[in-house]
PDB file of C-alpha atoms and ligand atoms in Angstrom:
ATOM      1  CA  UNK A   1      22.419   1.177 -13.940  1.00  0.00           C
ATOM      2  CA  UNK A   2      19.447   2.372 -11.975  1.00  0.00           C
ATOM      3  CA  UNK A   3      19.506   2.044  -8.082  1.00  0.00           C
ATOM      4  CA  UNK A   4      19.488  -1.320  -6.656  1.00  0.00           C
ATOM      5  CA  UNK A   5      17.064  -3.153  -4.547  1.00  0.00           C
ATOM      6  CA  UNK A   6      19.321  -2.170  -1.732  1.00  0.00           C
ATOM      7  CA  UNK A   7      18.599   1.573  -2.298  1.00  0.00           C
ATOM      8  CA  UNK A   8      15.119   1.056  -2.719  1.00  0.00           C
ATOM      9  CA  UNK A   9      14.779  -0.976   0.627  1.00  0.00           C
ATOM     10  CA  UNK A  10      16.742   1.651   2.456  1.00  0.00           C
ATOM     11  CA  UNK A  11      15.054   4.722   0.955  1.00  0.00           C
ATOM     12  CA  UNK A  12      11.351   3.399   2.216  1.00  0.00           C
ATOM     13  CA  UNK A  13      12.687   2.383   5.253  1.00  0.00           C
ATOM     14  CA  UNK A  14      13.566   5.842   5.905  1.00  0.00           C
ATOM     15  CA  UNK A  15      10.278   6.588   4.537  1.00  0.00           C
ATOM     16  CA  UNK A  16       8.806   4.598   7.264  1.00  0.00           C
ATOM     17  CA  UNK A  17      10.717   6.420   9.643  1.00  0.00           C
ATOM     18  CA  UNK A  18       9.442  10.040   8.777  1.00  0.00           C
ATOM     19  CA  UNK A  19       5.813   8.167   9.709  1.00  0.00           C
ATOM     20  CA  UNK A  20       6.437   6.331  12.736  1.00  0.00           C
ATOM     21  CA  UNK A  21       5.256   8.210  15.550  1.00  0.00           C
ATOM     22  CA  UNK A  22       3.028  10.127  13.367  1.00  0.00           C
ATOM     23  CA  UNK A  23      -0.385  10.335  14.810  1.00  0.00           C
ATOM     24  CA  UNK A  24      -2.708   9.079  11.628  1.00  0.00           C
ATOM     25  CA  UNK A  25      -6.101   9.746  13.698  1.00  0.00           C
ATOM     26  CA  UNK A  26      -5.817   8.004  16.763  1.00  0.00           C
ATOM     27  CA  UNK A  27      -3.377   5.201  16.245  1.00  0.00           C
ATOM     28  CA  UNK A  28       0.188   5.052  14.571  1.00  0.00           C
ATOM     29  CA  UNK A  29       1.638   3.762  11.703  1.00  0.00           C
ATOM     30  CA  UNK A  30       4.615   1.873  13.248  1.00  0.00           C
ATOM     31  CA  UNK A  31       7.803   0.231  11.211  1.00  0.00           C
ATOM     32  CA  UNK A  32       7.020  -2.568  12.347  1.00  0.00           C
ATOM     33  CA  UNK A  33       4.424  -3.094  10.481  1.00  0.00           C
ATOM     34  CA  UNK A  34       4.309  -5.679   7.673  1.00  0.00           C
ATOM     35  CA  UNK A  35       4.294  -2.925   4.806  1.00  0.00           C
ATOM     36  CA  UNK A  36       7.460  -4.195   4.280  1.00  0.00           C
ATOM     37  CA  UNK A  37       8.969  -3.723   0.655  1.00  0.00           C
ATOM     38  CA  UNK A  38       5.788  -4.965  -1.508  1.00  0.00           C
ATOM     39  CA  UNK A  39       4.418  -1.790  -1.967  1.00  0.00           C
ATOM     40  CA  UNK A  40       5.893   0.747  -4.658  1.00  0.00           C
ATOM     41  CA  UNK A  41       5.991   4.559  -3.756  1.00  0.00           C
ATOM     42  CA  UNK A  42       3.426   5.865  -5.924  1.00  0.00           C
ATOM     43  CA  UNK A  43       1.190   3.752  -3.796  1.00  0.00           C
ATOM     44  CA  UNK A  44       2.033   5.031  -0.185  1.00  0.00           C
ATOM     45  CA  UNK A  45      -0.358   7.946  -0.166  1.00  0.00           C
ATOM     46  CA  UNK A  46      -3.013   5.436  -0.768  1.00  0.00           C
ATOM     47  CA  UNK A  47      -2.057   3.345   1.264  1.00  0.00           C
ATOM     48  CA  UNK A  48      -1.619   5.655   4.444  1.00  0.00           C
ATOM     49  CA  UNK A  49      -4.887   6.995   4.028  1.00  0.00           C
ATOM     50  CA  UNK A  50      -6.369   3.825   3.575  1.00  0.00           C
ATOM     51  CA  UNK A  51      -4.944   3.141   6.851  1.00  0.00           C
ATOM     52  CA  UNK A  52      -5.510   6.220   8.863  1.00  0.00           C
ATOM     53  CA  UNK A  53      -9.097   5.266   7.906  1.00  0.00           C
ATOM     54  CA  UNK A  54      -9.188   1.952   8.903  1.00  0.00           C
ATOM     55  CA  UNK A  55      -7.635   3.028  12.476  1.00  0.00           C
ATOM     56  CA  UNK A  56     -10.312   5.248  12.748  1.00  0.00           C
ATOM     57  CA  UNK A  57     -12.852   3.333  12.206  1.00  0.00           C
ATOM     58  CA  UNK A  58     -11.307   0.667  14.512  1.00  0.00           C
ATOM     59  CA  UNK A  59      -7.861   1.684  16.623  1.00  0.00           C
ATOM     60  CA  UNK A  60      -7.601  -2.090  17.256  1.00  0.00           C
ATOM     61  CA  UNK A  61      -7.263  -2.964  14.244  1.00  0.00           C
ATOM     62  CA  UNK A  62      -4.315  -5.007  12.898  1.00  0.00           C
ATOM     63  CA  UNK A  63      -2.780  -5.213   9.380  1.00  0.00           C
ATOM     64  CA  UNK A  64      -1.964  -8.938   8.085  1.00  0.00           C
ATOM     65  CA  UNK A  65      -0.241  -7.928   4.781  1.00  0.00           C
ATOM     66  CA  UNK A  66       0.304  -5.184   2.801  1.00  0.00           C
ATOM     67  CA  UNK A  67       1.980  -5.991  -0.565  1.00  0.00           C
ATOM     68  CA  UNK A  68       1.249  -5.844  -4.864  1.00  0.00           C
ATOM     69  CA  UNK A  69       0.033  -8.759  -6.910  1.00  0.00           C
ATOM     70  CA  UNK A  70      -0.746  -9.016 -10.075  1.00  0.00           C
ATOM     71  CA  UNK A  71      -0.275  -5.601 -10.160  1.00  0.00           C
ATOM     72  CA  UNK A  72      -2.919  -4.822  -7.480  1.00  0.00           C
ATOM     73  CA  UNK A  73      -2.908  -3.411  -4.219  1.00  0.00           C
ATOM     74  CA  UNK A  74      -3.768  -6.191  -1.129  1.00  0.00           C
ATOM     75  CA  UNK A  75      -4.077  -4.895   1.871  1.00  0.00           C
ATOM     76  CA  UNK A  76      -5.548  -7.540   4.542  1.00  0.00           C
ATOM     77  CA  UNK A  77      -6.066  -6.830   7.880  1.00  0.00           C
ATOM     78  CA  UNK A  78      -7.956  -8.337  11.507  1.00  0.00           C
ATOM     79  CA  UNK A  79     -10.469  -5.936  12.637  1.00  0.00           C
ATOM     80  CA  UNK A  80     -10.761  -5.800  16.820  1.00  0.00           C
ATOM     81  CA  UNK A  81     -14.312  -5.456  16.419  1.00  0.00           C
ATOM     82  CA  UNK A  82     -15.482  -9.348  15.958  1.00  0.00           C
ATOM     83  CA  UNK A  83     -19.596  -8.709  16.144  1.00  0.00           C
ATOM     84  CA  UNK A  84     -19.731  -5.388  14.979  1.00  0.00           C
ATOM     85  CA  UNK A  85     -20.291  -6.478  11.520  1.00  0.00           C
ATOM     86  CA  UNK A  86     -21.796  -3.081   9.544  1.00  0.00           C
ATOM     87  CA  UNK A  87     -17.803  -1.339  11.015  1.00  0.00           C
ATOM     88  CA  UNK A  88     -16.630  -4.421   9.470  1.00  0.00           C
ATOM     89  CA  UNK A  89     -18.485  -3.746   6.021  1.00  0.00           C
ATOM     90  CA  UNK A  90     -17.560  -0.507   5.747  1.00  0.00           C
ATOM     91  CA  UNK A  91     -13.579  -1.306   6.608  1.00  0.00           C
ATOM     92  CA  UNK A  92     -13.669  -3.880   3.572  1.00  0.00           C
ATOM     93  CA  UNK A  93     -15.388  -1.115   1.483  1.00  0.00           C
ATOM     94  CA  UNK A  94     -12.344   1.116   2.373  1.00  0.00           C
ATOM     95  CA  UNK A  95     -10.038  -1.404   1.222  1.00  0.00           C
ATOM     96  CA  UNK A  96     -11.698  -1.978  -1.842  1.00  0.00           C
ATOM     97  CA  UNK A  97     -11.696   1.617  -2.199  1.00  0.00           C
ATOM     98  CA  UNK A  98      -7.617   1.788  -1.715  1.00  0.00           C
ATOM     99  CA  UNK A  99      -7.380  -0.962  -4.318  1.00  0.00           C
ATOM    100  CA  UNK A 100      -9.368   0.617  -6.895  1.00  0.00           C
ATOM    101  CA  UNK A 101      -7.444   3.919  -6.805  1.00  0.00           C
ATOM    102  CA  UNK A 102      -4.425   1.628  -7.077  1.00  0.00           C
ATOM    103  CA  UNK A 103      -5.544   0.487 -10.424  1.00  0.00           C
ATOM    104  CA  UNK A 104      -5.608   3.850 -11.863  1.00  0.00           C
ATOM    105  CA  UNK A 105      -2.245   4.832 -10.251  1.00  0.00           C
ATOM    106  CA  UNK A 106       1.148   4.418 -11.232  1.00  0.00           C
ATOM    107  CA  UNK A 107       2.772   2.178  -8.804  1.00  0.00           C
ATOM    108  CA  UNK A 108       6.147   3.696  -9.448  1.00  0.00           C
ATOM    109  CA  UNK A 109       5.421   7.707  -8.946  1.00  0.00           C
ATOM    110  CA  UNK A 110       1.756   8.492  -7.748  1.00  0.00           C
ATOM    111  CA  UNK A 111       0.588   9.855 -11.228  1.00  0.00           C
ATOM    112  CA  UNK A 112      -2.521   7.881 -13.441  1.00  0.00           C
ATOM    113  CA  UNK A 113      -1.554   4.997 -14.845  1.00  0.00           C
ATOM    114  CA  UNK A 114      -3.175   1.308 -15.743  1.00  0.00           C
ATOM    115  CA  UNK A 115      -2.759  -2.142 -15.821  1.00  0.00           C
ATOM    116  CA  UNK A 116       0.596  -3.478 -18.035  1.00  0.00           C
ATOM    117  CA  UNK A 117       1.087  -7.101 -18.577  1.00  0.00           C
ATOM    118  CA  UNK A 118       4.162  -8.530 -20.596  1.00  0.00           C
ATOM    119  CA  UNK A 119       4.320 -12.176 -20.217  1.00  0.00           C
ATOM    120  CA  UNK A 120       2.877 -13.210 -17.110  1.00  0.00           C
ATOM    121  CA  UNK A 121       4.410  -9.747 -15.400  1.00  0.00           C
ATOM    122  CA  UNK A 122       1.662  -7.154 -14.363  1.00  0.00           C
ATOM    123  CA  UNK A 123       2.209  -4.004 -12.708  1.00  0.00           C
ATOM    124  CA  UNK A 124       0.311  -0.830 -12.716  1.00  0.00           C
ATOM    125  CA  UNK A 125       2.087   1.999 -14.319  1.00  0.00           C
ATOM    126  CA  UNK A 126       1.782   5.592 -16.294  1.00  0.00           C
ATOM    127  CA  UNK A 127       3.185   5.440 -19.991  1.00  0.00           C
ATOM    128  CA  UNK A 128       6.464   6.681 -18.640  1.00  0.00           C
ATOM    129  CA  UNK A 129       7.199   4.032 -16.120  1.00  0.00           C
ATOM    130  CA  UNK A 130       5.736   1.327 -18.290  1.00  0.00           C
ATOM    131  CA  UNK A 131       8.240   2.152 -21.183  1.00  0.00           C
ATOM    132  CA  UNK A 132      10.992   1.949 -18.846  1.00  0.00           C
ATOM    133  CA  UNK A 133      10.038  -1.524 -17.829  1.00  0.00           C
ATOM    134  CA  UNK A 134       9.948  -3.118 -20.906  1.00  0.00           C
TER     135      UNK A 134
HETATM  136 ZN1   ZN B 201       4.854   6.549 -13.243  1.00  0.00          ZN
END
């Protein structure tokens, strides 16, 4: 038996924890945040950065959802900055960014991986992880 979901919850909660309070250029990656439990490990670099970025270019800025589907990052978000379309351009390029070096990233432990599909299940892993899944 591996560890169970429990584990997993509690471990990037604590996670979350070391962050919060952290200064990630100008604003704060709280707990609070919807980052919830839909994002795998391997991931959370990217995902921080992809964040610390998108505070920069706009502190205001909110994050809707951050989770894995199909075996892809999401990562939506409400910029502050309503009219100030070109910061708005270059946010979604960010994002797209994040979600492209998710697809070469193994969700599971940070290392290169690719898209795995076995019956209507996707996830992005390295060979390792995606042996283990099967
Ligand atoms: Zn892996």
């Amino acid at each position: 038996m591996g560890e169970g979901r429990e584990d997993r919850q509690e471990r990037r909660r604590l996670r979350l924890q070391e962050h919060q309070g952290r200064d990630y250029g100008g604003g704060v990656m709280t707990y609070e945040q919807p980052w919830g439990d839909e994002v795998g490990e391997g991931w959370g670099p990217i995902v921080l950065e992809c964040h610390r970025q998108l505070n920069h270019l706009d502190p205001g800025y909110r994050i809707g959802q951050i989770k894995e589907k199909f075996g892809g990052l999401r990562y939506y978000f409400d910029s502050s900055l309503a009219f100030d379309h070109l910061t708005r351009a270059v946010m979604d390029s960010v994002v797209i960014a994040a979600e492209y070096q998710c697809s070469i990233t193994c969700e599971v432990c940070g290392t290169g991986g690719r898209l795995r599909s076995n019956s209507g299940w996707y996830k992005t892993l390295c060979d390792e992880h995606a042996t283990e899944q099967r």
